[in-house]
CSV table of C-alpha atoms in Angstrom, one decimal:
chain,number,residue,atom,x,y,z
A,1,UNK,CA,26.1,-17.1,-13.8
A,2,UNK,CA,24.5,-14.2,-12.7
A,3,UNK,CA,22.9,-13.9,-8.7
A,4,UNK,CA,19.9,-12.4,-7.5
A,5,UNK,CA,19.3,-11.5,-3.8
A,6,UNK,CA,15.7,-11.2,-2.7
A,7,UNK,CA,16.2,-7.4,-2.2
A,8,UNK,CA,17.0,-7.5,-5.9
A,9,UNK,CA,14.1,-10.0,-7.2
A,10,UNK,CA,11.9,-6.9,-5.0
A,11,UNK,CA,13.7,-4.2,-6.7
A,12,UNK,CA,12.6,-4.9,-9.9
A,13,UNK,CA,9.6,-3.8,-12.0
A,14,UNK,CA,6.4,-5.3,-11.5
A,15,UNK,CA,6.5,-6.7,-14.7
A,16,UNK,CA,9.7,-8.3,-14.9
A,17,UNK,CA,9.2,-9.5,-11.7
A,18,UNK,CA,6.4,-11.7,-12.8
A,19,UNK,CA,7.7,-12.9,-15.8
A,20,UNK,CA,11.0,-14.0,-14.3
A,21,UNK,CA,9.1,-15.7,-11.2
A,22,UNK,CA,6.5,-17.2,-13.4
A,23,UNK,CA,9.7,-18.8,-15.0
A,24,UNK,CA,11.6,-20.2,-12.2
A,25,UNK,CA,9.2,-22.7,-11.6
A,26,UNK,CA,10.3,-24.4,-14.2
A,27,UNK,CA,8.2,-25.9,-17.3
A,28,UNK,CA,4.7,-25.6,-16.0
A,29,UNK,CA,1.0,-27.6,-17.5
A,30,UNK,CA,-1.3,-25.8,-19.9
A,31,UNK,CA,-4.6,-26.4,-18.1
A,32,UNK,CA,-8.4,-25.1,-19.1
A,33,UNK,CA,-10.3,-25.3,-15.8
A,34,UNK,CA,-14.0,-25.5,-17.0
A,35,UNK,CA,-17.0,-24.9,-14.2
A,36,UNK,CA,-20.3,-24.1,-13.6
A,37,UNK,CA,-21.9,-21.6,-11.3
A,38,UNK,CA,-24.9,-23.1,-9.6
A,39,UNK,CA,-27.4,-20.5,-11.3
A,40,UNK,CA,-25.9,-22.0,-14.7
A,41,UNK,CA,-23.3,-19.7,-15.3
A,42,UNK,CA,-20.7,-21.7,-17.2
A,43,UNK,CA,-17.0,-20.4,-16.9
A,44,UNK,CA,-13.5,-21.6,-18.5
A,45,UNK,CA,-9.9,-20.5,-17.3
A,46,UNK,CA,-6.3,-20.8,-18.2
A,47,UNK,CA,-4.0,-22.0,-14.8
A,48,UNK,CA,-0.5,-23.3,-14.9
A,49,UNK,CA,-0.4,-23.2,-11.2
A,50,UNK,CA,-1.2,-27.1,-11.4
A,51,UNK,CA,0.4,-30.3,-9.8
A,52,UNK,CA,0.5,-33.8,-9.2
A,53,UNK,CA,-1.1,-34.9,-5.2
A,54,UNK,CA,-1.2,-38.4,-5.4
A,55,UNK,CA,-1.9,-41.4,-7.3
A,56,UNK,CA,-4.2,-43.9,-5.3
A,57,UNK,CA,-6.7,-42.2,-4.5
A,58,UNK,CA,-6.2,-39.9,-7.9
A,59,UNK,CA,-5.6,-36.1,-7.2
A,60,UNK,CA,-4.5,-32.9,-8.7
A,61,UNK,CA,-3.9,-29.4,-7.1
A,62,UNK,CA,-4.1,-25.8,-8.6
A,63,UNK,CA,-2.9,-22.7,-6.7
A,64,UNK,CA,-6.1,-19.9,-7.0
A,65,UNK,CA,-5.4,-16.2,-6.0
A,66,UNK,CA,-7.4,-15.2,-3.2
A,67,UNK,CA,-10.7,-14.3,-3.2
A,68,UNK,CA,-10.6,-10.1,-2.8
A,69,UNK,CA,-12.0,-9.7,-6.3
A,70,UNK,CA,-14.1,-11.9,-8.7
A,71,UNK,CA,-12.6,-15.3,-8.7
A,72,UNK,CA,-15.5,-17.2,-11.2
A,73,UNK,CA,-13.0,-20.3,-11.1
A,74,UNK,CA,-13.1,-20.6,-6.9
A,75,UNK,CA,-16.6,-19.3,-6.6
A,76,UNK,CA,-18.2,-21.9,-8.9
A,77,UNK,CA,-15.8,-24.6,-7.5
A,78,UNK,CA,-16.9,-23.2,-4.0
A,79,UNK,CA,-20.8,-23.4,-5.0
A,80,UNK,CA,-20.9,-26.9,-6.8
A,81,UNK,CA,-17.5,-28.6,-5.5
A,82,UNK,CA,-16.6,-29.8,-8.7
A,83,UNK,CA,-14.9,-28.5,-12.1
A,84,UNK,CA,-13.3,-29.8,-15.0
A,85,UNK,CA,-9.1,-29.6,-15.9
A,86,UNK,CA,-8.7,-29.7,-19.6
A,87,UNK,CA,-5.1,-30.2,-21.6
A,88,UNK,CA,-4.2,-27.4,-24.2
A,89,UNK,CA,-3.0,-28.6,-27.0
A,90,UNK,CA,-1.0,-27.1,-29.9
A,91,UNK,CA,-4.3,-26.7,-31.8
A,92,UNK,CA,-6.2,-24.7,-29.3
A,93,UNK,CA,-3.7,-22.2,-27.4
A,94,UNK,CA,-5.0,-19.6,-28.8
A,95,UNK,CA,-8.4,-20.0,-28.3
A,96,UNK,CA,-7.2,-21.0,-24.9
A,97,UNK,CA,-4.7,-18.0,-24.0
A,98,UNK,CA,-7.5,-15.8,-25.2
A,99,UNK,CA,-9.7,-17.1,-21.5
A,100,UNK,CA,-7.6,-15.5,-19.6
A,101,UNK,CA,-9.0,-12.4,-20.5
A,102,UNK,CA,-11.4,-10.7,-18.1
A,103,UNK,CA,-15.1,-10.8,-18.8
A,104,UNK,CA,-17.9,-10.2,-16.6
A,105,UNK,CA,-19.8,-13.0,-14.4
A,106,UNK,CA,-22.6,-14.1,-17.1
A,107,UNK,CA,-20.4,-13.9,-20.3
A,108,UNK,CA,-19.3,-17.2,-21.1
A,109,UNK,CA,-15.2,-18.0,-21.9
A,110,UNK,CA,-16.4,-20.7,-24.3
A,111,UNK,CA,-17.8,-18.7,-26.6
A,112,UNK,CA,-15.5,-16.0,-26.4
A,113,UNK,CA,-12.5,-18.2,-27.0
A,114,UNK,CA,-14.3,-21.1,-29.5
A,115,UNK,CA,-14.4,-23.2,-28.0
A,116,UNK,CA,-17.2,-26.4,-26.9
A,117,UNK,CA,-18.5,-26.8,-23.9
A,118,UNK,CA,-19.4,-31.0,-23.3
A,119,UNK,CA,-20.9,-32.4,-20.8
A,120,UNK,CA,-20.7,-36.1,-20.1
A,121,UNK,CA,-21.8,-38.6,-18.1
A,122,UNK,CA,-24.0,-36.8,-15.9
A,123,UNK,CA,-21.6,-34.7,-14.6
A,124,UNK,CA,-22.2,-30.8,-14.6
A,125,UNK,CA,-19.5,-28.9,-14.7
A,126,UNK,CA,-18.5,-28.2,-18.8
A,127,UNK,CA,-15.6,-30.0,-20.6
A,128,UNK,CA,-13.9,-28.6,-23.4
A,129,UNK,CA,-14.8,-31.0,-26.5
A,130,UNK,CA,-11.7,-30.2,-28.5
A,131,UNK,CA,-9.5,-31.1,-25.7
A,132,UNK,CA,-7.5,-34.3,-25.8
A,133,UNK,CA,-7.1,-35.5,-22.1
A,134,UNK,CA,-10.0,-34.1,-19.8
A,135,UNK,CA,-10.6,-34.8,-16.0
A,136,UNK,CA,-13.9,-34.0,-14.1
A,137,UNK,CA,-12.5,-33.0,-10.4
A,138,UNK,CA,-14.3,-33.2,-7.0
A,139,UNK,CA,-13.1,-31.0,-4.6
A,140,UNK,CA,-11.7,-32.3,-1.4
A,141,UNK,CA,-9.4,-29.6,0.0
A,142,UNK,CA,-9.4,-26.0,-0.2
A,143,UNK,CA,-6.2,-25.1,1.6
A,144,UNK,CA,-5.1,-21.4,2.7
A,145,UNK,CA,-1.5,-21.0,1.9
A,146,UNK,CA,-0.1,-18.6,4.5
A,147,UNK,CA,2.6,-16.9,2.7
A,148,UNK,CA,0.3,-15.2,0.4
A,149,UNK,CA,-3.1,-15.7,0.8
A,150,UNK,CA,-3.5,-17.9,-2.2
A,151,UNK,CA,-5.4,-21.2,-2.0
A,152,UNK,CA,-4.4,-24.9,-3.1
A,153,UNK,CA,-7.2,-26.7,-4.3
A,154,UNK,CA,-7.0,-30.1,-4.4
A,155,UNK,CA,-9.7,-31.9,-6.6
A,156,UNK,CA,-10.0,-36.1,-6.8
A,157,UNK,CA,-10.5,-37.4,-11.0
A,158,UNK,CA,-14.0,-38.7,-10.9
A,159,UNK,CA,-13.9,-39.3,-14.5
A,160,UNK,CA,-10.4,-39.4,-17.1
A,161,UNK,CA,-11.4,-39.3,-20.5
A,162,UNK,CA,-7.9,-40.0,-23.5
A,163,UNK,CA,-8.4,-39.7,-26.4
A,164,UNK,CA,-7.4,-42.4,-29.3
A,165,UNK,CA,-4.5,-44.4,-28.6
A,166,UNK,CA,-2.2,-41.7,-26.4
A,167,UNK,CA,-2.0,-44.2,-23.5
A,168,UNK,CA,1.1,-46.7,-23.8
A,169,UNK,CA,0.7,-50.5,-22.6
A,170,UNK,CA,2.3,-49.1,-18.9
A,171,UNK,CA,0.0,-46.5,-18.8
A,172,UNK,CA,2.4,-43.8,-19.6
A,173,UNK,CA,1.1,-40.6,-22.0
A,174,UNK,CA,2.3,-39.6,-24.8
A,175,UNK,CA,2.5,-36.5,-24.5
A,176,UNK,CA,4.2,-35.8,-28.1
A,177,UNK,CA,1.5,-37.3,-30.0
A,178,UNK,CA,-1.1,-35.5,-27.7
A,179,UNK,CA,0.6,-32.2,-29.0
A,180,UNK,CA,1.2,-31.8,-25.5
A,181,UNK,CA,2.2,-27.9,-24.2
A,182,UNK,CA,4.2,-26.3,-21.7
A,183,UNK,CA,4.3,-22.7,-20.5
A,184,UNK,CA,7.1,-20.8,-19.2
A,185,UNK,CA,6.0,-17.1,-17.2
A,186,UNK,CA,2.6,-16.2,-18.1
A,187,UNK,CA,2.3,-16.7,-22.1
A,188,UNK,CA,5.6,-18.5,-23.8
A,189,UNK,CA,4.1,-21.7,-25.5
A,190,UNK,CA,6.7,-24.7,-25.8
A,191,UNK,CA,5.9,-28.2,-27.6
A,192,UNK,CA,6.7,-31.0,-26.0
A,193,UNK,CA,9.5,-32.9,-27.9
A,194,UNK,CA,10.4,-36.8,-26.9
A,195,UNK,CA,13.7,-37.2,-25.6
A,196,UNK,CA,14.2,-39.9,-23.2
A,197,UNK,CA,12.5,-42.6,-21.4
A,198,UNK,CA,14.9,-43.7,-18.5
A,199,UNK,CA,14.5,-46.8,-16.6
A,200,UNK,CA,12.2,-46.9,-14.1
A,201,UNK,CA,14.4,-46.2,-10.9
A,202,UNK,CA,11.3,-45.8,-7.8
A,203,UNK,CA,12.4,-42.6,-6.5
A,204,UNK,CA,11.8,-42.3,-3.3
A,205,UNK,CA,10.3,-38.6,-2.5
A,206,UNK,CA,8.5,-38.8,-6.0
A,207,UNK,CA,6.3,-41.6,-6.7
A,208,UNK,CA,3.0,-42.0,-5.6
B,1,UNK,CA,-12.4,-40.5,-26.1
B,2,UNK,CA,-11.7,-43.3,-23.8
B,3,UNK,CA,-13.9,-42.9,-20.4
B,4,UNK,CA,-12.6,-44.1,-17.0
B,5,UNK,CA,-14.4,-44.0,-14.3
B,6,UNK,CA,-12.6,-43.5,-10.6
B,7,UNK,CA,-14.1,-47.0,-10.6
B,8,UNK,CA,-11.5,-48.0,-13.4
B,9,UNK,CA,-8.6,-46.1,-12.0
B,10,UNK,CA,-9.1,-47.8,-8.3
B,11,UNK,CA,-9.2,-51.0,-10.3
B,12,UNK,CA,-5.8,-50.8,-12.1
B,13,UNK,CA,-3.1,-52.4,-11.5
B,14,UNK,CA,-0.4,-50.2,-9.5
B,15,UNK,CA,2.1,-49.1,-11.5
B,16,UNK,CA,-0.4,-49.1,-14.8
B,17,UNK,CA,-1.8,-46.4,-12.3
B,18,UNK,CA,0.8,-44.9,-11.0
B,19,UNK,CA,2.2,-44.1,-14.8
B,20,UNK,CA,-1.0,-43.1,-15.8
B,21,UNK,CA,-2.2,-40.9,-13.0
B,22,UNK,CA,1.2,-38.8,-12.7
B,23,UNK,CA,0.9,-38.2,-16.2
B,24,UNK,CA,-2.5,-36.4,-16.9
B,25,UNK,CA,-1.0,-33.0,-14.6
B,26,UNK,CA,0.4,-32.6,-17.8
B,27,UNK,CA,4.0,-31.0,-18.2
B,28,UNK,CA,5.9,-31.3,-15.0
B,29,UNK,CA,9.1,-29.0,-13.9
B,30,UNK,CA,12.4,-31.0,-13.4
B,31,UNK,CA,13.6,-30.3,-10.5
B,32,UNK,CA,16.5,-31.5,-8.3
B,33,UNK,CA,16.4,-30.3,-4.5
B,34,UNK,CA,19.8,-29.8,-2.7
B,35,UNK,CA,19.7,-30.3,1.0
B,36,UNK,CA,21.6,-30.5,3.9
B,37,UNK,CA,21.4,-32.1,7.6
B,38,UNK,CA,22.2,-30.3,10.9
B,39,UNK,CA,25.3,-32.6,11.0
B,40,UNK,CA,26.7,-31.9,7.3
B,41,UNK,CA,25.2,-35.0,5.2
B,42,UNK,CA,24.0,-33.7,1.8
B,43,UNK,CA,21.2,-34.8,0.1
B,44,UNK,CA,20.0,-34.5,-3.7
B,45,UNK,CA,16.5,-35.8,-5.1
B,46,UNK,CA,14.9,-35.4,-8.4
B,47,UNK,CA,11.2,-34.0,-7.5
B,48,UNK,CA,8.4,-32.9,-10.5
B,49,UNK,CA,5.6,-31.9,-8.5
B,50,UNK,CA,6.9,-28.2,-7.9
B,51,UNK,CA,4.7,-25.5,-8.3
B,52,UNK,CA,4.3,-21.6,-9.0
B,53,UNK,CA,2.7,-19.8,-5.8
B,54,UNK,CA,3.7,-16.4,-6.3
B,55,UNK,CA,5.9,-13.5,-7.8
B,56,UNK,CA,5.6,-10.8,-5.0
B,57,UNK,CA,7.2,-12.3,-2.5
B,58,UNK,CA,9.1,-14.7,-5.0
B,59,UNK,CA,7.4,-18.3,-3.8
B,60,UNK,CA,7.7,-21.7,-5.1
B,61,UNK,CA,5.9,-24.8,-3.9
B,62,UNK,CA,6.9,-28.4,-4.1
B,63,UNK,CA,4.7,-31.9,-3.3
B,64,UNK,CA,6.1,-34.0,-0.7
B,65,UNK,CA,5.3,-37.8,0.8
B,66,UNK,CA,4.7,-38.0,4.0
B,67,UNK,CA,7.5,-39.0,6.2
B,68,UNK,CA,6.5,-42.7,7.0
B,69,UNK,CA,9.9,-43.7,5.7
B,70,UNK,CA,13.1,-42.1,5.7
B,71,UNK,CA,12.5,-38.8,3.8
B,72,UNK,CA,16.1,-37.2,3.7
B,73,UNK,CA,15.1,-34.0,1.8
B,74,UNK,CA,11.9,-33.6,4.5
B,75,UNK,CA,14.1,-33.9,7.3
B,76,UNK,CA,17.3,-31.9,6.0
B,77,UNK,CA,14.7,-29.1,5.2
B,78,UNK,CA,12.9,-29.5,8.8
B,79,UNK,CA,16.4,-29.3,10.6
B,80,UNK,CA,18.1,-26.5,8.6
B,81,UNK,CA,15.0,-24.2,7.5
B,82,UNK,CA,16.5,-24.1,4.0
B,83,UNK,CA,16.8,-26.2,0.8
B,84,UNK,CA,18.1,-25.3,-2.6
B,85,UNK,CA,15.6,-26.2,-6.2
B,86,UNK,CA,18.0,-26.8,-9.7
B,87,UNK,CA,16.4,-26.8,-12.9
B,88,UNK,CA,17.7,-30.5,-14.7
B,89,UNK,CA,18.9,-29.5,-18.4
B,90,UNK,CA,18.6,-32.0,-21.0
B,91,UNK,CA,23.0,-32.4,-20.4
B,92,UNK,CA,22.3,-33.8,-16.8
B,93,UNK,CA,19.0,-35.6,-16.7
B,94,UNK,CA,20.4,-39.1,-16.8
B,95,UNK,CA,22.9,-38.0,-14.2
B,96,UNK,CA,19.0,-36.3,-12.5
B,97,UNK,CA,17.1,-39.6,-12.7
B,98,UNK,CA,19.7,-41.6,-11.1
B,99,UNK,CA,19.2,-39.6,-7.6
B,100,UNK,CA,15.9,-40.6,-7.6
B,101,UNK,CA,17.8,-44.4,-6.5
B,102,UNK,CA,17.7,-45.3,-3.1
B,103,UNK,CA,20.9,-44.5,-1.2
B,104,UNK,CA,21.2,-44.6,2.9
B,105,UNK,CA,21.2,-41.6,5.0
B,106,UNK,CA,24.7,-40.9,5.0
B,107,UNK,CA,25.4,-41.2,0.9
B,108,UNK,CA,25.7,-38.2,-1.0
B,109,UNK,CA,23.7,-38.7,-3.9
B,110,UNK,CA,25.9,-36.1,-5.7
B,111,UNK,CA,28.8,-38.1,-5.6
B,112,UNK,CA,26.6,-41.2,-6.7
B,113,UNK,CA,25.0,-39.3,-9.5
B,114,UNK,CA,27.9,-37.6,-10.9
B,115,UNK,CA,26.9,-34.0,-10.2
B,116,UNK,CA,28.8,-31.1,-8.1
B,117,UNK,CA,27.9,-29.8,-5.3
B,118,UNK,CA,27.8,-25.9,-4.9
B,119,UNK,CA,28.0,-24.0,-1.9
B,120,UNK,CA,27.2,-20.1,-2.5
B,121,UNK,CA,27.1,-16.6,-1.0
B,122,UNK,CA,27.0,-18.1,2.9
B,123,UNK,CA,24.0,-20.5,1.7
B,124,UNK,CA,24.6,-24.3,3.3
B,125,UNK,CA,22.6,-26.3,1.4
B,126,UNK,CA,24.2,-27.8,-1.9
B,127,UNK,CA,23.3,-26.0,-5.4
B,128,UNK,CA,24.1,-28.2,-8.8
B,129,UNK,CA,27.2,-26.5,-10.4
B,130,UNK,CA,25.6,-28.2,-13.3
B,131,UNK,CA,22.4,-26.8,-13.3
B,132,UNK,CA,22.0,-23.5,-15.6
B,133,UNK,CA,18.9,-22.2,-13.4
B,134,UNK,CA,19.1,-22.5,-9.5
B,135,UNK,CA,17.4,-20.9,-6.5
B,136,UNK,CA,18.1,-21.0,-2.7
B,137,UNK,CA,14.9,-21.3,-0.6
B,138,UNK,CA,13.8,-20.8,2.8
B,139,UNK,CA,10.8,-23.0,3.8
B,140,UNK,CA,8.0,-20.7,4.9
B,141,UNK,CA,5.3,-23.3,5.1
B,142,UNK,CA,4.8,-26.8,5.7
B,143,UNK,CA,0.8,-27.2,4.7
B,144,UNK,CA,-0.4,-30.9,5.2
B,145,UNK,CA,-2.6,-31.5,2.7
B,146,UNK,CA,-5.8,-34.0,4.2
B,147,UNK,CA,-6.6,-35.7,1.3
B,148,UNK,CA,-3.5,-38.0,1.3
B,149,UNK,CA,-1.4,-36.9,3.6
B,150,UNK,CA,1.1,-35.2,2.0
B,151,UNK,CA,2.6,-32.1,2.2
B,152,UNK,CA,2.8,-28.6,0.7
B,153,UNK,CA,6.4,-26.8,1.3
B,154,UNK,CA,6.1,-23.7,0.3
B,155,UNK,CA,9.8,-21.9,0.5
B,156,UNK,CA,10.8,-18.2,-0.4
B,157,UNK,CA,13.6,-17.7,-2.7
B,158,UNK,CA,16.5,-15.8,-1.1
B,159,UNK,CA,18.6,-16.3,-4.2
B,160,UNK,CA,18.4,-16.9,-7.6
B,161,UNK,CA,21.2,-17.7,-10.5
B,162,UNK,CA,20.8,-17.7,-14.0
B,163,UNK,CA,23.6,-18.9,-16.8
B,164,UNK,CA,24.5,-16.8,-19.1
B,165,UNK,CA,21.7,-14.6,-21.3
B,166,UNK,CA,18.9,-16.8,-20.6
B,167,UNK,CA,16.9,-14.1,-19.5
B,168,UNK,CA,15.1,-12.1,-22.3
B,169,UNK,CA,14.7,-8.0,-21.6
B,170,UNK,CA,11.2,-8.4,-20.0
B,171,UNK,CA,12.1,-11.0,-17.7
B,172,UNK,CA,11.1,-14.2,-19.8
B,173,UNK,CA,13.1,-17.4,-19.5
B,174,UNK,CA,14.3,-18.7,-22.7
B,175,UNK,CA,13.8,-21.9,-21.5
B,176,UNK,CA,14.5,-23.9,-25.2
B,177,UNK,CA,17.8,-21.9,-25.1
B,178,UNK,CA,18.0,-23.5,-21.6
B,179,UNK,CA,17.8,-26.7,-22.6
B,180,UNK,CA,15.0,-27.0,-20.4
B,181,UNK,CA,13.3,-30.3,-19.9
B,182,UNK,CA,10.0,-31.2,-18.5
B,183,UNK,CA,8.7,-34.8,-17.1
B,184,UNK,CA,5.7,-36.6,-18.1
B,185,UNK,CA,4.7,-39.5,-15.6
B,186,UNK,CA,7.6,-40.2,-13.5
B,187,UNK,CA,10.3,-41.3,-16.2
B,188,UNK,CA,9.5,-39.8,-19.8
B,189,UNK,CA,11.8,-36.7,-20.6
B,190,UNK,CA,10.9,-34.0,-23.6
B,191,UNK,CA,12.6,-30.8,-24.4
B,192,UNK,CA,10.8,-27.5,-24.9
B,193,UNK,CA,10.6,-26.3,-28.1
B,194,UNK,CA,9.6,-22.7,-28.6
B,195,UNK,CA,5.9,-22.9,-30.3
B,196,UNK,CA,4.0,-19.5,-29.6
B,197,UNK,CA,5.0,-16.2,-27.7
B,198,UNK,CA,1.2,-15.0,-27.2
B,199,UNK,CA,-0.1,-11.2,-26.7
B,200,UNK,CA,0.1,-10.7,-22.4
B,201,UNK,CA,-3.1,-10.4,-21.7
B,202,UNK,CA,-3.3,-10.4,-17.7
B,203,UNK,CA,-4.6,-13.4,-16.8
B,204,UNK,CA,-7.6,-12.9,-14.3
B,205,UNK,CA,-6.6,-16.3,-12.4
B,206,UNK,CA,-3.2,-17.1,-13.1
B,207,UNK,CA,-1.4,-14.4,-11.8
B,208,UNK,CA,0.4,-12.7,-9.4
């Protein structure tokens, strides 16, 4: 077992320093965050910054840099208050690793990456068609994280759409059959692989 | 492609929800958090909502419900500034899932779940001996979040430990060599198998 003082973890190269940090947090979602500027501008990025809020009402978080250069993500989110959060699956990493790639403000990731944007049910912010499990988000909170400057934004699922038969009789995902991914640092791509389904203990700090 | 409306999710039965709505974050980290009270009681609970906040200073965040009951991880953190998070490898998790049980105030769940507690390099709250990836954390933080009322703790990482070779010569986790798991919904357990090491292209969003 090897130990790692803070000094140390700032010691280190940029680089290393990322990738190791970016891995600490343990296995982390493969998320396509799809929105629309309110000139029409459509936009698509990769986060794995995201997490679970609360159950009832429904919400997710993502952590967004701050603001000090182009942020299309936060600045269409900021102009329409809404966005999309789309799952990666095995099928589409690449295509959805190759969005986080910079490109200018009117260049759009979907067709860069090839991917489709869809819009549904009214709402207009673009979902990715080949994705499995797709969310359209309202913004409720935009909350400044002192430490660093970054943001957590905290959207409410207007609309869930699953597709076939991924959602067991209690509700649960499979996340196997969904070709579900998980990231570790910035671009290692893991399957998901069932293992165990414990019984349901309530936990206390956890549920929702 | 199933749509639900928020309509549909409000209308669900709780724990049809519950399942539902903690799975569609996607792949969650498992994570147990090793506390301690100002008067020596240790405390150990299984949390998935952690979350990557930055690399430079090293910061993790983690979910938490707000303290209308007794919240022994909340408190131990708000009396002692400092808490410890312990990646769950797929040779503890049943040992993991049994902390999230209800015990009183003064049980240590360590001894209930059959795991070790570790005290390290003058840190007092309780590592896993188990765990092959832990870090020691000073809460920096503690963002309430409107929409729900929960919180955002945001801690620092003062120290990290890594087992054996698990880290890769740019800084990448080997996290299938870890055994690492990750959680879907609150109680569904899948490995991480390696799929696809991708070119790093810097991700506009996603890092930092």
């Amino acid at each position: 077992m090897k130990h790692y003082s803070k000094a140390d973890i700032l010691s280190w190269e940029r680089l290393f320093r990322t990738n190791l940090i970016n891995g600490i947090s343990g296995c982390k979602p493969t998320m396509l965050l799809g929105t629309s500027s309110s000139s029409g501008d459509y936009n698509l990025a990769l986060f794995s910054s995201v997490v679970h809020v609360g159950a009832n009402p429904p919400l997710l978080g993502v952590i967004m840099r701050p603001p000090v250069v182009d942020r299309h993500t936060l600045e269409n989110i900021r102009q329409t208050g809404i966005f999309t959060m789309n799952h990666v699956h095995a099928g589409i990493v690449e295509q959805a690793h190759h969005t986080s790639a910079k490109y200018k403000r009117n260049v759009s990731e979907f067709e860069k990456a090839g991917l489709t944007a869809a819009f549904l049910d009214g709402f207009t912010a673009p979902y990715v068609a080949e994705s499995k499990i797709r969310m359209g988000l309202q913004m409720v909170n935009e909350i400044p994280i002192p430490a660093n400057g970054t943001l957590l934004i905290v959207g409410e699922v207007l609309h869930l759409y699953v597709s076939g038969n991924l959602i067991g009789e209690k509700g649960m995902i499979d996340m196997q059959e969904a070709e579900g991914l998980t990231v570790s640092g910035l671009n290692t791509y893991y399957t998901c692989n069932r293992f165990m389904e414990l019984p349901f203990a309530r936990p206390e700090e956890n549920e929702s």
